[in-house]
CSV table of N, CA and C in Angstrom, one decimal:
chain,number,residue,atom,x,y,z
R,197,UNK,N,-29.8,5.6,-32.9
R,197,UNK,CA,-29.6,4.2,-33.2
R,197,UNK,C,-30.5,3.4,-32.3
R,198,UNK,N,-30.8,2.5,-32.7
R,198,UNK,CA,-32.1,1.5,-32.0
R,198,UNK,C,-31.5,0.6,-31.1
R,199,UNK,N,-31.8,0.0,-30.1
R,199,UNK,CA,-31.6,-0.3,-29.6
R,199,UNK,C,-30.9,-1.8,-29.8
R,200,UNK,N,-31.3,-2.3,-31.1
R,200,UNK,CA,-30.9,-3.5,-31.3
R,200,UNK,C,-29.6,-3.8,-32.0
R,201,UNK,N,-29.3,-2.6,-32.3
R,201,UNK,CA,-27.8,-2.2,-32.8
R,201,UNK,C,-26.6,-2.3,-32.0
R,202,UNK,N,-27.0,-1.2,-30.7
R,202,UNK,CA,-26.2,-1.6,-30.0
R,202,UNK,C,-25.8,-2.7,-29.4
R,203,UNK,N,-27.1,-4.1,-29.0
R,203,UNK,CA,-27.1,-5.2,-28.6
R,203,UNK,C,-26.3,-5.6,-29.6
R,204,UNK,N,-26.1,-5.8,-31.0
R,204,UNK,CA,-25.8,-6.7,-32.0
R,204,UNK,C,-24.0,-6.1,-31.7
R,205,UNK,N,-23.5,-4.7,-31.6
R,205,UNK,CA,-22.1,-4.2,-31.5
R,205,UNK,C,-21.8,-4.7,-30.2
R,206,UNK,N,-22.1,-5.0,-29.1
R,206,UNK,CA,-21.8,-5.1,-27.7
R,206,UNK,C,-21.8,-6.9,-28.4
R,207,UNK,N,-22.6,-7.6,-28.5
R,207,UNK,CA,-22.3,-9.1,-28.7
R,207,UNK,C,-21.1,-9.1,-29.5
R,208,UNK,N,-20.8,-8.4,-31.3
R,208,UNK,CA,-19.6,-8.9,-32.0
R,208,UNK,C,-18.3,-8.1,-30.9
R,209,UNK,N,-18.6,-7.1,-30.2
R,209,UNK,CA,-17.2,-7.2,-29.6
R,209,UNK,C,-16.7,-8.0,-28.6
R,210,UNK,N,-17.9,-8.6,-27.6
R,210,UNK,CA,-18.1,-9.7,-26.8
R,210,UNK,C,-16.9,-11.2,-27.4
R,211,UNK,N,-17.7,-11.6,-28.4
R,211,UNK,CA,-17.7,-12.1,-29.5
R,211,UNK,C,-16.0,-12.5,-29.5
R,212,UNK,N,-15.6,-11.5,-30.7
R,212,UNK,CA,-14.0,-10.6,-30.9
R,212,UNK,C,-12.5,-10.7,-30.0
R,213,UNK,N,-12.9,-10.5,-28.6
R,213,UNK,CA,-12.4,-10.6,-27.4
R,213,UNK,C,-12.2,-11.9,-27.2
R,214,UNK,N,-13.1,-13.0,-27.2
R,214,UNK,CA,-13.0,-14.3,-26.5
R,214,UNK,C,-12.7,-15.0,-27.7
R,215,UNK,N,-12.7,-14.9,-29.1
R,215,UNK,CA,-12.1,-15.1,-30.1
R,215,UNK,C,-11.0,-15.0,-31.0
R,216,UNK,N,-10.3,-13.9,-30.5
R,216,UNK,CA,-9.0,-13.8,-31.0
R,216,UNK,C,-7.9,-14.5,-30.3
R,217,UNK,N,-7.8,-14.3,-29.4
R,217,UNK,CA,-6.4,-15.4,-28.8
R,217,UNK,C,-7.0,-17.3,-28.9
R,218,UNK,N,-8.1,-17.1,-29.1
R,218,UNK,CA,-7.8,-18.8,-29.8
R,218,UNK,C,-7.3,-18.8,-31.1
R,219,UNK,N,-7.6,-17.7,-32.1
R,219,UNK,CA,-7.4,-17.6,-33.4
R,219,UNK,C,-5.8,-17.6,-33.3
R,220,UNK,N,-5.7,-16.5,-32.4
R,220,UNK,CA,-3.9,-16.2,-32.3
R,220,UNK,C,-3.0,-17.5,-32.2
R,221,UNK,N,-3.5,-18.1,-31.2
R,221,UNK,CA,-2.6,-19.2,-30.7
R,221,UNK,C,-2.8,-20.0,-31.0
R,222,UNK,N,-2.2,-21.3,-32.2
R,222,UNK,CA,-2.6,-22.4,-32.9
R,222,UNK,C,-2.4,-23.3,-31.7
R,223,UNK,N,-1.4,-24.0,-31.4
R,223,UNK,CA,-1.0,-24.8,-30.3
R,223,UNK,C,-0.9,-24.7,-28.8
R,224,UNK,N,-0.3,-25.2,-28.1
R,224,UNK,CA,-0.2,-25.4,-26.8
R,224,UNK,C,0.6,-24.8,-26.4
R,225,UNK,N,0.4,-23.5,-25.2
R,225,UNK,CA,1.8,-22.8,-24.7
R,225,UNK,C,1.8,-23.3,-23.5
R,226,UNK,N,3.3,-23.4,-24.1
R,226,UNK,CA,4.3,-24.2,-23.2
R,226,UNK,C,4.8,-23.3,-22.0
R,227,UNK,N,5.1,-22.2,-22.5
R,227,UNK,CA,5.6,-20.9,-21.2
R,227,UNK,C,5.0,-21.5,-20.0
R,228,UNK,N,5.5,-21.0,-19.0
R,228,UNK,CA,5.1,-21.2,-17.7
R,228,UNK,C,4.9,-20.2,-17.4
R,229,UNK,N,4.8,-18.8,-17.2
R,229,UNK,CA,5.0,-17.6,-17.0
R,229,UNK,C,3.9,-17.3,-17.9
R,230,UNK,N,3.7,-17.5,-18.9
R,230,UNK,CA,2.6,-17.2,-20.2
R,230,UNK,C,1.6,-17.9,-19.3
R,231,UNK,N,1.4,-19.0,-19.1
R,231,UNK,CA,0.3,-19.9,-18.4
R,231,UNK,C,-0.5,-19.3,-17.2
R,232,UNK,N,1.2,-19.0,-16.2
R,232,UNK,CA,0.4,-18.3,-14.7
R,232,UNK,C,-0.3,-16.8,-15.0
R,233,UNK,N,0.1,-16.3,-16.1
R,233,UNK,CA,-0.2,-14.9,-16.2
R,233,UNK,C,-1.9,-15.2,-16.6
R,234,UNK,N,-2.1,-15.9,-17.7
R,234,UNK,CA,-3.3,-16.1,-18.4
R,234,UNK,C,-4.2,-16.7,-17.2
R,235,UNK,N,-3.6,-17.4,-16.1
R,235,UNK,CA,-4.5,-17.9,-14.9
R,235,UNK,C,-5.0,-17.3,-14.2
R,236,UNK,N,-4.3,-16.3,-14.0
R,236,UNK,CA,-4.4,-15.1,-13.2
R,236,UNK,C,-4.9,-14.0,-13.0
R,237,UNK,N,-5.3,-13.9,-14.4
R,237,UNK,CA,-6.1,-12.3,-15.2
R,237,UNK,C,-7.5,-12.3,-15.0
R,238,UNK,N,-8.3,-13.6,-15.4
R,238,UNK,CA,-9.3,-13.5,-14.4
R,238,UNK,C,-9.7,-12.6,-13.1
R,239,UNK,N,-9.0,-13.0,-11.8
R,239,UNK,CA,-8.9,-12.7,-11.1
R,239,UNK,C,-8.6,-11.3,-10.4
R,240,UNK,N,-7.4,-10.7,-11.3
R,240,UNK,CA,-6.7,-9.2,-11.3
R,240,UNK,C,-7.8,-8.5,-12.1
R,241,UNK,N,-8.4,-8.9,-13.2
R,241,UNK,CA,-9.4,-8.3,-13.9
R,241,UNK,C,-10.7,-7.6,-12.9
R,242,UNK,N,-11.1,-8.9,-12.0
R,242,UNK,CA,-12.6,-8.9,-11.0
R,242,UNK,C,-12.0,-8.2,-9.7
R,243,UNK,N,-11.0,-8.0,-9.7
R,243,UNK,CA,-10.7,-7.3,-8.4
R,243,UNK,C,-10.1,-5.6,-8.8
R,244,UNK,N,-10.0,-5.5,-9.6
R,244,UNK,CA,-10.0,-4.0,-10.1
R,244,UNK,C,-11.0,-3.5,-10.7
R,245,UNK,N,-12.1,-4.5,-10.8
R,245,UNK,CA,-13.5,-3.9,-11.4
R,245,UNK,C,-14.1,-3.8,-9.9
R,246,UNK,N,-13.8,-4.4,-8.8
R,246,UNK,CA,-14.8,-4.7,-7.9
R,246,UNK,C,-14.5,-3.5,-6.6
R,247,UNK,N,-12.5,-3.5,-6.1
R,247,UNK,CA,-12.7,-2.6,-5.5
R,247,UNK,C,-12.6,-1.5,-5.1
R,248,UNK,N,-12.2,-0.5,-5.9
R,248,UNK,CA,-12.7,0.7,-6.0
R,248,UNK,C,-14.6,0.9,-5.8
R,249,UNK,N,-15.5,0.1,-6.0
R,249,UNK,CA,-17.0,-0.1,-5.6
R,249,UNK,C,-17.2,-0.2,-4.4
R,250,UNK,N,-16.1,-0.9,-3.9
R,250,UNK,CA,-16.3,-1.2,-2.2
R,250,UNK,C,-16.4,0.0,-1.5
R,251,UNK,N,-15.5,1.0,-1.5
R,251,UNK,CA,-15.1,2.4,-1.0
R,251,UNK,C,-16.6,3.4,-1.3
R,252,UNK,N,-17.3,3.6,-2.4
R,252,UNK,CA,-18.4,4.3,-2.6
R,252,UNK,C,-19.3,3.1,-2.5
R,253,UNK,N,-19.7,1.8,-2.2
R,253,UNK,CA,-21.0,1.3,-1.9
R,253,UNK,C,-22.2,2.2,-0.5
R,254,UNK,N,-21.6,2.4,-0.1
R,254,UNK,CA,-22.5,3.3,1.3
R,254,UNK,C,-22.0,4.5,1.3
R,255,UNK,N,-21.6,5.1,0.6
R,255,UNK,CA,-21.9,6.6,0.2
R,255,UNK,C,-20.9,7.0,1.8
R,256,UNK,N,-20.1,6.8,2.0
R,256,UNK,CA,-19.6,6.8,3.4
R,256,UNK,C,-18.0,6.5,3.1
R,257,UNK,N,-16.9,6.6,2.4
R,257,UNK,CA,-15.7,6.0,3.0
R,257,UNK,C,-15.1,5.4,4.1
R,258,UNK,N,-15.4,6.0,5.2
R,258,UNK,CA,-14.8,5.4,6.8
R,258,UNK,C,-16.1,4.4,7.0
R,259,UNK,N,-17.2,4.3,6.7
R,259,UNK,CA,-17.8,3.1,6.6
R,259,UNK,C,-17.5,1.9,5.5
R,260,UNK,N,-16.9,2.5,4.8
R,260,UNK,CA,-16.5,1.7,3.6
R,260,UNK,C,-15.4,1.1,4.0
R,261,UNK,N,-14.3,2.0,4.2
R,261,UNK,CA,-13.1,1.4,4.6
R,261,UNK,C,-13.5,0.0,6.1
R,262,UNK,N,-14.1,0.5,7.0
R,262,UNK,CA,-14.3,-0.4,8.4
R,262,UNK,C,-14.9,-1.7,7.6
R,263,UNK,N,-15.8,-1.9,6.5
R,263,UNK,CA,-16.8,-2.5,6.1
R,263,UNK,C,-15.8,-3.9,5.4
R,264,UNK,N,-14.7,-3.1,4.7
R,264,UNK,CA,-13.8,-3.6,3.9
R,264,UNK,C,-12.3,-4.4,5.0
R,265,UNK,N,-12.2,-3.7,6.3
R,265,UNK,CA,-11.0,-4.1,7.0
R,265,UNK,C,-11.9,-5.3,7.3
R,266,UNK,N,-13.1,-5.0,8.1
R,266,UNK,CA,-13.6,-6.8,8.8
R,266,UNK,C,-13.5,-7.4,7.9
R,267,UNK,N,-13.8,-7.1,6.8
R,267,UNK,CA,-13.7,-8.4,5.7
R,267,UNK,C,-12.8,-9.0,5.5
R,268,UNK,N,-11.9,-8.1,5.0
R,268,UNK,CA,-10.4,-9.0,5.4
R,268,UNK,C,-9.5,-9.7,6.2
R,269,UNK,N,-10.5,-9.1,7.5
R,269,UNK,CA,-9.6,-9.6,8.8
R,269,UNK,C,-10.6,-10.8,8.6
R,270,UNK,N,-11.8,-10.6,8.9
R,270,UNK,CA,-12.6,-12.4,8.6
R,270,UNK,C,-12.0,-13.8,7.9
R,271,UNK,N,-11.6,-12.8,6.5
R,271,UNK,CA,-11.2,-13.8,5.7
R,271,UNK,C,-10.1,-14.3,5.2
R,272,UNK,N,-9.2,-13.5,6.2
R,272,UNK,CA,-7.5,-14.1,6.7
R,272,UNK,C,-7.7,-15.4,7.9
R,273,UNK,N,-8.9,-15.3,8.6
R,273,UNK,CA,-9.0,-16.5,9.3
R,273,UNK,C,-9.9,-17.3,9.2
R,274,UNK,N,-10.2,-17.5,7.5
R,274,UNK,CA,-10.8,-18.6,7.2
R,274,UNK,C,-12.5,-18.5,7.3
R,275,UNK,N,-12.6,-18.1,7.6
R,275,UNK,CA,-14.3,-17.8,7.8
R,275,UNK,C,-15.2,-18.1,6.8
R,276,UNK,N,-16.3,-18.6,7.0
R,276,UNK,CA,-17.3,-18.8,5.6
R,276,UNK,C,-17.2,-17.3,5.3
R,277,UNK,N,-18.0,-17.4,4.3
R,277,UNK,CA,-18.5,-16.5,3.1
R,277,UNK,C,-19.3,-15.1,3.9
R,278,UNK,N,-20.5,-16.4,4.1
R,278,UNK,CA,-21.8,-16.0,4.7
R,278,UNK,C,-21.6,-15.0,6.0
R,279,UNK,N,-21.0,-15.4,7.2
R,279,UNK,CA,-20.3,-14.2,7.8
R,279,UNK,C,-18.9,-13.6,7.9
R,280,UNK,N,-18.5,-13.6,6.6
R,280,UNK,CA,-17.2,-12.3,6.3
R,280,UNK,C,-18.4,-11.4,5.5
R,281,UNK,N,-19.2,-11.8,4.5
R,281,UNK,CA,-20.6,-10.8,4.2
R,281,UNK,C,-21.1,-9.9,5.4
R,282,UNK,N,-21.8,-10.6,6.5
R,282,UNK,CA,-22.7,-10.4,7.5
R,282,UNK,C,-21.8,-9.5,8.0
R,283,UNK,N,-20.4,-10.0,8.5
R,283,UNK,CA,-19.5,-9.1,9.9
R,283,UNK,C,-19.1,-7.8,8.7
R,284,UNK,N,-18.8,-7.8,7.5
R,284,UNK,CA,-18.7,-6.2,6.8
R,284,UNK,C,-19.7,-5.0,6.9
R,285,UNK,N,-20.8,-5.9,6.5
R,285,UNK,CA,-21.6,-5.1,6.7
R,285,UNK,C,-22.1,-4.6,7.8
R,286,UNK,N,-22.2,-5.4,8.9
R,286,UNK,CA,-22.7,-5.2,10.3
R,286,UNK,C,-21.7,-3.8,10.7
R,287,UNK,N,-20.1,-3.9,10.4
R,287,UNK,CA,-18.9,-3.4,10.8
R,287,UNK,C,-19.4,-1.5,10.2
R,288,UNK,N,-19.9,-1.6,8.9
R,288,UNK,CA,-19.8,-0.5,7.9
R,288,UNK,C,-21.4,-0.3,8.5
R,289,UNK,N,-22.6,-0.7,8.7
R,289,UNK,CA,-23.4,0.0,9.0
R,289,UNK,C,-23.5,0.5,10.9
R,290,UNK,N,-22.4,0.1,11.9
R,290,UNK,CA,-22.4,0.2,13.1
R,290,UNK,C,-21.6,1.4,13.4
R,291,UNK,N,-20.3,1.5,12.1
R,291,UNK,CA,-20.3,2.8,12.0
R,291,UNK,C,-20.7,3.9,11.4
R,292,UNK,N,-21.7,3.6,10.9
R,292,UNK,CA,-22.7,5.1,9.8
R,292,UNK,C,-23.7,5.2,11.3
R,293,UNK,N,-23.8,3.9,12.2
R,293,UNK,CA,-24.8,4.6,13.5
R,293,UNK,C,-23.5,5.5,13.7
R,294,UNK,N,-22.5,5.2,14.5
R,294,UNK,CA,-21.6,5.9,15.5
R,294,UNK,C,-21.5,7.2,14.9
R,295,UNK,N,-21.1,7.2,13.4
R,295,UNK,CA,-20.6,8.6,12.7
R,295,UNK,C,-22.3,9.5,12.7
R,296,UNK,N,-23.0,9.2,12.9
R,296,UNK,CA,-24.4,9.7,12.8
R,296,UNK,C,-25.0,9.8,11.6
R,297,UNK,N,-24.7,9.1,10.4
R,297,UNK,CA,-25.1,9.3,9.1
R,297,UNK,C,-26.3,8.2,8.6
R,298,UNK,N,-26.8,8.0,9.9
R,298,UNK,CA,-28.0,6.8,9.7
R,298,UNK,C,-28.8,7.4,10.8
């Protein structure tokens, strides 16, 4: 198959996905529970694609895991972006020096 096939099947399922539950749902849901859930999935969706990735990014688990705790301890106390980024990685590559795998 050519390449432009697959592009055209990857767009109509693209497509299909973001188009059915408008089709589904003529009106306004009212649920509150229907609402928080639909708010939500976003987010449950990008965090089950994302971390399991965290763990194998550096080819290292115990640097993965240390790389992943600073981050979360950073960003339980509010911290920019910029260094809960910088302190993970600094955390996950200071232990691939200590473990000797750098």
């Amino acid at each position: 198959m050519s390449i432009f096939a697959y592009i055209a099947v990857m767009a109509v399922t693209t497509y299909l996905i973001r188009v059915i539950p408008f089709a589904a749902v003529r009106g306004r849901i009212r649920s509150r529970f229907i609402n928080s859930v639909l708010y939500y999935i976003p987010y449950a969706v990008l965090s089950a694609m994302t971390f399991p990735a965290v763990f194998y990014a550096t080819g290292d688990v115990t640097s993965s895991v240390v790389g992943t705790v600073v981050a979360l301890v950073m960003a339980y106390f509010d911290l920019p972006l910029i260094a809960v980024a910088l302190g993970s990685s600094a955390g996950a590559l200071i232990t691939m020096f200590v473990t000797g795998l750098v």
